[in-house]
mmCIF file of C-alpha atoms in Angstrom:
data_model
loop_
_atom_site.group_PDB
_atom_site.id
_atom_site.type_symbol
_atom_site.label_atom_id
_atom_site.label_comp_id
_atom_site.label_asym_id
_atom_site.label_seq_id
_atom_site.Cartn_x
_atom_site.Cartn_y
_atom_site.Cartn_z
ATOM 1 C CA UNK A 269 0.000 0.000 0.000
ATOM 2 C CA UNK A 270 1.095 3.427 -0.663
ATOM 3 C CA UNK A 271 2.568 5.368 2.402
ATOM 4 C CA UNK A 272 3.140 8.741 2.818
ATOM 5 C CA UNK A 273 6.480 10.217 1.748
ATOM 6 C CA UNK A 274 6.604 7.586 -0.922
ATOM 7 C CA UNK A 275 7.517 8.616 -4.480
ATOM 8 C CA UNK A 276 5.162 7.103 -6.968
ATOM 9 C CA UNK A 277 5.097 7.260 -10.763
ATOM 10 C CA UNK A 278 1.438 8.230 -11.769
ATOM 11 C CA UNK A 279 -1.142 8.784 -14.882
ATOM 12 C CA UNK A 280 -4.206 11.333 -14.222
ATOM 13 C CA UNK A 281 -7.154 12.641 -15.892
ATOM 14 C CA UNK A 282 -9.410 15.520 -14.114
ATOM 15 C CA UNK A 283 -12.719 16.364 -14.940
ATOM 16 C CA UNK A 284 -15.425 18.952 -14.020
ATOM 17 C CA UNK A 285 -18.713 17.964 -13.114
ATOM 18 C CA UNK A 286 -19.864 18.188 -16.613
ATOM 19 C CA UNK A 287 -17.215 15.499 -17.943
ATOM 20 C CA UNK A 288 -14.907 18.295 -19.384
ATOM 21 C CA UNK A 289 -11.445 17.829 -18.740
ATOM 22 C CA UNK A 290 -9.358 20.225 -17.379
ATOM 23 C CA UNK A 291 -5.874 18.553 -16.805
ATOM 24 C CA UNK A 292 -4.348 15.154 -18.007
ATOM 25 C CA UNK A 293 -0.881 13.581 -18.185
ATOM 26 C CA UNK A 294 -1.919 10.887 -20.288
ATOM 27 C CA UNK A 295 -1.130 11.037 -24.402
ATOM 28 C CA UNK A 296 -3.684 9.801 -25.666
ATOM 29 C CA UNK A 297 -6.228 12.118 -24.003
ATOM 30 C CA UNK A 298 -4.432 14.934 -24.873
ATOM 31 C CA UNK A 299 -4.589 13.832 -28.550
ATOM 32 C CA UNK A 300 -7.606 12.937 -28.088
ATOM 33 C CA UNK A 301 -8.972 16.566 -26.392
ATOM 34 C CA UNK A 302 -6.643 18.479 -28.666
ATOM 35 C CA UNK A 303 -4.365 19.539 -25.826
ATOM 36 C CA UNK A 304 -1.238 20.776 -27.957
ATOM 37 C CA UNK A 305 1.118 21.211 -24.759
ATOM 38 C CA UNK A 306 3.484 18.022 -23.721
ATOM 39 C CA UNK A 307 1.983 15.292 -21.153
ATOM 40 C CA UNK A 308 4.051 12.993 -19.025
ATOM 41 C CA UNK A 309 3.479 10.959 -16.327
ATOM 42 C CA UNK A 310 4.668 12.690 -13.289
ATOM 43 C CA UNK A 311 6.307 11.302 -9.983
ATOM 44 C CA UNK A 312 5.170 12.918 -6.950
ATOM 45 C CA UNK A 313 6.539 12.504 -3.095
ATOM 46 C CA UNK A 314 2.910 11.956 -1.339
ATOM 47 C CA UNK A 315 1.415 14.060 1.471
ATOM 48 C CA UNK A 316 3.829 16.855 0.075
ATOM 49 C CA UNK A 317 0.824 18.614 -1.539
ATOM 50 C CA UNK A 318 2.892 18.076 -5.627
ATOM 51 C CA UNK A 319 -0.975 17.603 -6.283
ATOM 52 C CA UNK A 320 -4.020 19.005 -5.327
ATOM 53 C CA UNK A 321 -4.753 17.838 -1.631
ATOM 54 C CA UNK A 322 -7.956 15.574 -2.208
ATOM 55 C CA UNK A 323 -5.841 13.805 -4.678
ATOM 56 C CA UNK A 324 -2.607 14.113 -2.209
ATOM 57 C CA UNK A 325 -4.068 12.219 0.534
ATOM 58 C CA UNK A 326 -6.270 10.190 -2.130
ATOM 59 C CA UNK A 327 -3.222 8.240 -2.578
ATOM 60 C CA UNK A 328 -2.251 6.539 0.682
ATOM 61 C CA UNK A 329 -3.740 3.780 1.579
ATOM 62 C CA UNK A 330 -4.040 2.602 -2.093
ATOM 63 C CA UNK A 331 -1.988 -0.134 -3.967
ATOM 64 C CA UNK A 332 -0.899 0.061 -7.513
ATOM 65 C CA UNK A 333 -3.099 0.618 -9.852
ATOM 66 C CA UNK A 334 -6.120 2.527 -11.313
ATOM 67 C CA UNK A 335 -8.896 4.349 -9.018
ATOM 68 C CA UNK A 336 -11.650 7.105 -9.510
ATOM 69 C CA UNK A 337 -11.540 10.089 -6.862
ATOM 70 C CA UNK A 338 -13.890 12.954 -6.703
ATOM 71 C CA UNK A 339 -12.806 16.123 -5.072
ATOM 72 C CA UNK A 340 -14.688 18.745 -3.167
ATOM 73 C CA UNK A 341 -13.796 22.351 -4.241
ATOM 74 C CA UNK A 342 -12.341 22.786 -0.394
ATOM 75 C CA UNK A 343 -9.733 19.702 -1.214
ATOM 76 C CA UNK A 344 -9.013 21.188 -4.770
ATOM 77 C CA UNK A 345 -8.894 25.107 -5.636
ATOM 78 C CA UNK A 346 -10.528 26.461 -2.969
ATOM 79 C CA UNK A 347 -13.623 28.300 -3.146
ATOM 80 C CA UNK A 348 -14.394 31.446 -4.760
ATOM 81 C CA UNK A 349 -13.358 34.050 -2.606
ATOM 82 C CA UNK A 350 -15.509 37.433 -3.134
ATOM 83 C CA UNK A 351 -12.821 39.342 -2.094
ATOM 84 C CA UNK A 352 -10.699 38.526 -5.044
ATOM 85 C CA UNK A 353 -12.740 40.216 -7.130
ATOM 86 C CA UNK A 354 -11.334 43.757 -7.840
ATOM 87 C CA UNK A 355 -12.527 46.631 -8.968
ATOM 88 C CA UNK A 356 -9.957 48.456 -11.619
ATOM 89 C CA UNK A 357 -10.425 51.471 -13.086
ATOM 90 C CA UNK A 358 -10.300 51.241 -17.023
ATOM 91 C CA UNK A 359 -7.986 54.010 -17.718
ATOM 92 C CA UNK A 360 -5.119 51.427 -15.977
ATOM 93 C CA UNK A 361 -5.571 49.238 -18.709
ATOM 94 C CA UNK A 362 -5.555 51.879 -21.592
ATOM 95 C CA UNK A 363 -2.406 53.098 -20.274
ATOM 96 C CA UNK A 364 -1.155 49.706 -21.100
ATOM 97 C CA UNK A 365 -2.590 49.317 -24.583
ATOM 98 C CA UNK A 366 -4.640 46.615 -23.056
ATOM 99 C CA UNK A 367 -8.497 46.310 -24.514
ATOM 100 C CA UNK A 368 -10.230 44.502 -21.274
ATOM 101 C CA UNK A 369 -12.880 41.936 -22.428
ATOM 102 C CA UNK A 370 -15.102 39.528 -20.443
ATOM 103 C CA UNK A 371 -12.932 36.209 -20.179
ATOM 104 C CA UNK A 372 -9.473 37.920 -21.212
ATOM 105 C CA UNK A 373 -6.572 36.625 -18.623
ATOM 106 C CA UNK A 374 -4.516 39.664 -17.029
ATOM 107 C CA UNK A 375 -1.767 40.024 -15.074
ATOM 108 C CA UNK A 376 -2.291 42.820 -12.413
ATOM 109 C CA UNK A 377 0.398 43.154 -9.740
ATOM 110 C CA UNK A 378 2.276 39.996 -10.514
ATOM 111 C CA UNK A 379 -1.172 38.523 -10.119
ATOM 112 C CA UNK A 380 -3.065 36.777 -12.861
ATOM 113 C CA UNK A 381 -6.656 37.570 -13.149
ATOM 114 C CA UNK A 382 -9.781 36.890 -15.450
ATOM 115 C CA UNK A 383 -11.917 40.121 -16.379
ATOM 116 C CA UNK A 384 -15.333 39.192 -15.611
ATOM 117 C CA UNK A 385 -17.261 42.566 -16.533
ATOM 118 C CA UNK A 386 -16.200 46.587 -18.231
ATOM 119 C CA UNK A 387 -18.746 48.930 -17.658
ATOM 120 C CA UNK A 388 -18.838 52.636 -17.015
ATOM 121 C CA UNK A 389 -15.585 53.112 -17.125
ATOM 122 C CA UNK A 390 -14.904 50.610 -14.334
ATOM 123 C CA UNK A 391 -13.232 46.543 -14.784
ATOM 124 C CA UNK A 392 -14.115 43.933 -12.646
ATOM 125 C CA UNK A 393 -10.631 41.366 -12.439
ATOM 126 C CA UNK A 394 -11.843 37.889 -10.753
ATOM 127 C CA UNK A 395 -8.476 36.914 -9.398
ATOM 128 C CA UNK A 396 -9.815 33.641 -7.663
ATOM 129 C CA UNK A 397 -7.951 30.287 -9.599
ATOM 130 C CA UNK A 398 -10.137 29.206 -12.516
ATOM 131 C CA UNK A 399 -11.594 26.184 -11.137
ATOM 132 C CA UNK A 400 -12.315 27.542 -7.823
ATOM 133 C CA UNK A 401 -15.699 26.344 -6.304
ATOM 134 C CA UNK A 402 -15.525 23.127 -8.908
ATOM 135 C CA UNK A 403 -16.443 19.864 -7.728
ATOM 136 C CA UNK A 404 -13.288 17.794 -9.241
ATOM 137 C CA UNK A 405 -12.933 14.074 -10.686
ATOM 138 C CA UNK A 406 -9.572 12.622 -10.991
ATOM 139 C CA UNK A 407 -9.218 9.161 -12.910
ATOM 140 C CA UNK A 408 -5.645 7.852 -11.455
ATOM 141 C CA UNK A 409 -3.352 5.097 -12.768
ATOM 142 C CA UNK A 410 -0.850 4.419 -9.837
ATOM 143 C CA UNK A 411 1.922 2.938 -12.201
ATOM 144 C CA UNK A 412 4.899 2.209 -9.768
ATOM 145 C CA UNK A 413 6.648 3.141 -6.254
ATOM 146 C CA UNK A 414 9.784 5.236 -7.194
ATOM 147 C CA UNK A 415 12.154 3.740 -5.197
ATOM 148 C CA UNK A 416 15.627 5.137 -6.233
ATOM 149 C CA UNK A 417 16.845 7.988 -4.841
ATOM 150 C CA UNK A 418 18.293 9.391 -8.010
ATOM 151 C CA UNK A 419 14.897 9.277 -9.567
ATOM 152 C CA UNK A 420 13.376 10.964 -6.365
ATOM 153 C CA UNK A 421 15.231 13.828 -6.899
ATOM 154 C CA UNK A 422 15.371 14.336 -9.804
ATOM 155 C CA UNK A 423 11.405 13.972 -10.078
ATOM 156 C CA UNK A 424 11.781 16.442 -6.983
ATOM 157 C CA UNK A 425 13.943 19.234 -9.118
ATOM 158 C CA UNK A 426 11.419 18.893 -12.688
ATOM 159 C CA UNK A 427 8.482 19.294 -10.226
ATOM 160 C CA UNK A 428 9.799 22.947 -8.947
ATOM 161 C CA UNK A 429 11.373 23.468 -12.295
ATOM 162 C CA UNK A 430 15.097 23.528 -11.308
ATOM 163 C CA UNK A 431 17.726 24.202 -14.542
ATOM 164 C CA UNK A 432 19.317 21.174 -13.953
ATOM 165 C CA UNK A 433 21.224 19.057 -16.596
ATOM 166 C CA UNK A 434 22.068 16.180 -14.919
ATOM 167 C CA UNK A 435 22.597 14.673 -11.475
ATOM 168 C CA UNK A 436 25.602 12.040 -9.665
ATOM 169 C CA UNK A 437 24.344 10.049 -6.733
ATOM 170 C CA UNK A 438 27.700 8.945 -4.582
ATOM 171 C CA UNK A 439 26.533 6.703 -1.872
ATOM 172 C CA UNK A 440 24.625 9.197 0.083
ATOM 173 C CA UNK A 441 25.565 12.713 -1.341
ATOM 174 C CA UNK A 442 23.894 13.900 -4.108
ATOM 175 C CA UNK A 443 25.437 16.235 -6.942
ATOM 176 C CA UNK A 444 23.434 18.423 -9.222
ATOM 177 C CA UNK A 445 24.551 20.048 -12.494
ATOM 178 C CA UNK A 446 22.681 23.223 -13.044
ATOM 179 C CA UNK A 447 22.577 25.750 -15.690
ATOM 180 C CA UNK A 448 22.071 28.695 -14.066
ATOM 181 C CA UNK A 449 23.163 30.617 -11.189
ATOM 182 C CA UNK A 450 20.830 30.768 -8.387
ATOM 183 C CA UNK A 451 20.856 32.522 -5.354
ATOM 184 C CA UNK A 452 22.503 30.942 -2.308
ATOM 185 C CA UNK A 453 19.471 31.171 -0.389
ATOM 186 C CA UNK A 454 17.028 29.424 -2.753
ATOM 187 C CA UNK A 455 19.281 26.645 -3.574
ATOM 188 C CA UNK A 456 20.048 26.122 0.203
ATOM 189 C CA UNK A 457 16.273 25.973 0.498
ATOM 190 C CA UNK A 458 16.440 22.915 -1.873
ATOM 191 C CA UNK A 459 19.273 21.566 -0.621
ATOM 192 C CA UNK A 460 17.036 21.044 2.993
ATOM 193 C CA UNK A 461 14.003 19.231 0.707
ATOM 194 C CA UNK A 462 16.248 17.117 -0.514
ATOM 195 C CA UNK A 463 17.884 16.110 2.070
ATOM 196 C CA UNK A 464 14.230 15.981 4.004
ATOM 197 C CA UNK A 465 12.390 13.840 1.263
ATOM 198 C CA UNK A 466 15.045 11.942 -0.885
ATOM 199 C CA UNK A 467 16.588 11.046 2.984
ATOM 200 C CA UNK A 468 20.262 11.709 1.738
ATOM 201 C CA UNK A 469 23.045 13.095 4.017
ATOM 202 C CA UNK A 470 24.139 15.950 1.498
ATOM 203 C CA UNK A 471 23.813 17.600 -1.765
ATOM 204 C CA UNK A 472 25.713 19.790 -3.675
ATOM 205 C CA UNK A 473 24.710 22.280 -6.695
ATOM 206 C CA UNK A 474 27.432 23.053 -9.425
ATOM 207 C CA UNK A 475 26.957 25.697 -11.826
ATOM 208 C CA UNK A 476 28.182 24.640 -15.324
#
């Protein structure tokens, strides 16, 4: 049975109450739905909240395999939240070249937002995620336990979208390649998940 804090490799399709879906990792839905982005399966460290919590804690107890879990909107994207709704006036958008339209997405204050209504001058921004208050489906394929610790990680650094190019696994101290420079701070904040999940005694980042 499926633990928490064990990796497993997994296959999902979500759904809104009306049988639309709305996510999938699977190819052949996507094709299928006409999704154009790339779908994977994805390996996720349960009870670390990698997924939306009703599917998170969905997961243990369950053995390998294929199941069917429906998720409130409190265990998915919250509820709507009338207080995410904000009034802005129009001339903010004009300023930007911006022509605000029911359903356009927006990105006020490093926030992204849906315009719900212009009128008189006036833009109401619904800032509440799109699914919020939707009662969720999920139709999961539990393929395997991840049990290698290179894997973990790894599956760890994609998740949070870490530049890294490749990774060494020496007994118990873990070496990552990486792309980019990052701050000390954020990388040492990675360094402790690691370390916490993957249950390895050290890692080290190395810029290339």
């Amino acid at each position: 049975m499926i633990q928490k804090g064990d990796f497993v490799e997994l296959d999902f399709t979500g759904r809104l109450a009306n049988g639309a879906i709305f996510d999938t990792t699977e190819k052949d839905v996507a094709k299928k739905e006409q999704i154009e982005a790339e779908v994977e399966s994805v390996i996720v460290c349960v009870g670390q909240k990698q997924v939306v919590p009703g599917l998170d804690s969905a997961l243990e107890g369950k053995p390998i395999g294929k199941f069917t879990v429906k998720v409130s909107p409190e265990d998915g994207f919250g509820k709507k939240d009338p207080k995410l709704l904000r009034l802005i006036p129009l001339r903010l958008f004009n300023k930007e070249k911006i022509q605000p339209v029911p359903g356009l997405e927006v990105e006020v204050d490093n926030q992204r937002g849906t315009i719900r209504s212009v009128s008189g001058g006036r833009v109401i921004v619904d800032f509440n995620h799109p699914l919020a208050s939707e009662e969720l489906t999920y139709e999961v394929n539990v393929k395997r336990k991840v049990e290698d610790k290179k894997g973990q990680a790894e599956a760890i650094l994609k998740m949070f979208h870490l530049p890294f190019t490749s990774t060494e696994l020496n007994e118990d101290k873990l070496t990552i390649n990486i792309s980019a420079q990052l701050p000390d701070q954020l990388l040492e904040t990675f360094k402790h998940k690691l370390v916490e999940l993957v249950k390895i005694k050290d890692v080290e980042f190395k810029a290339k």
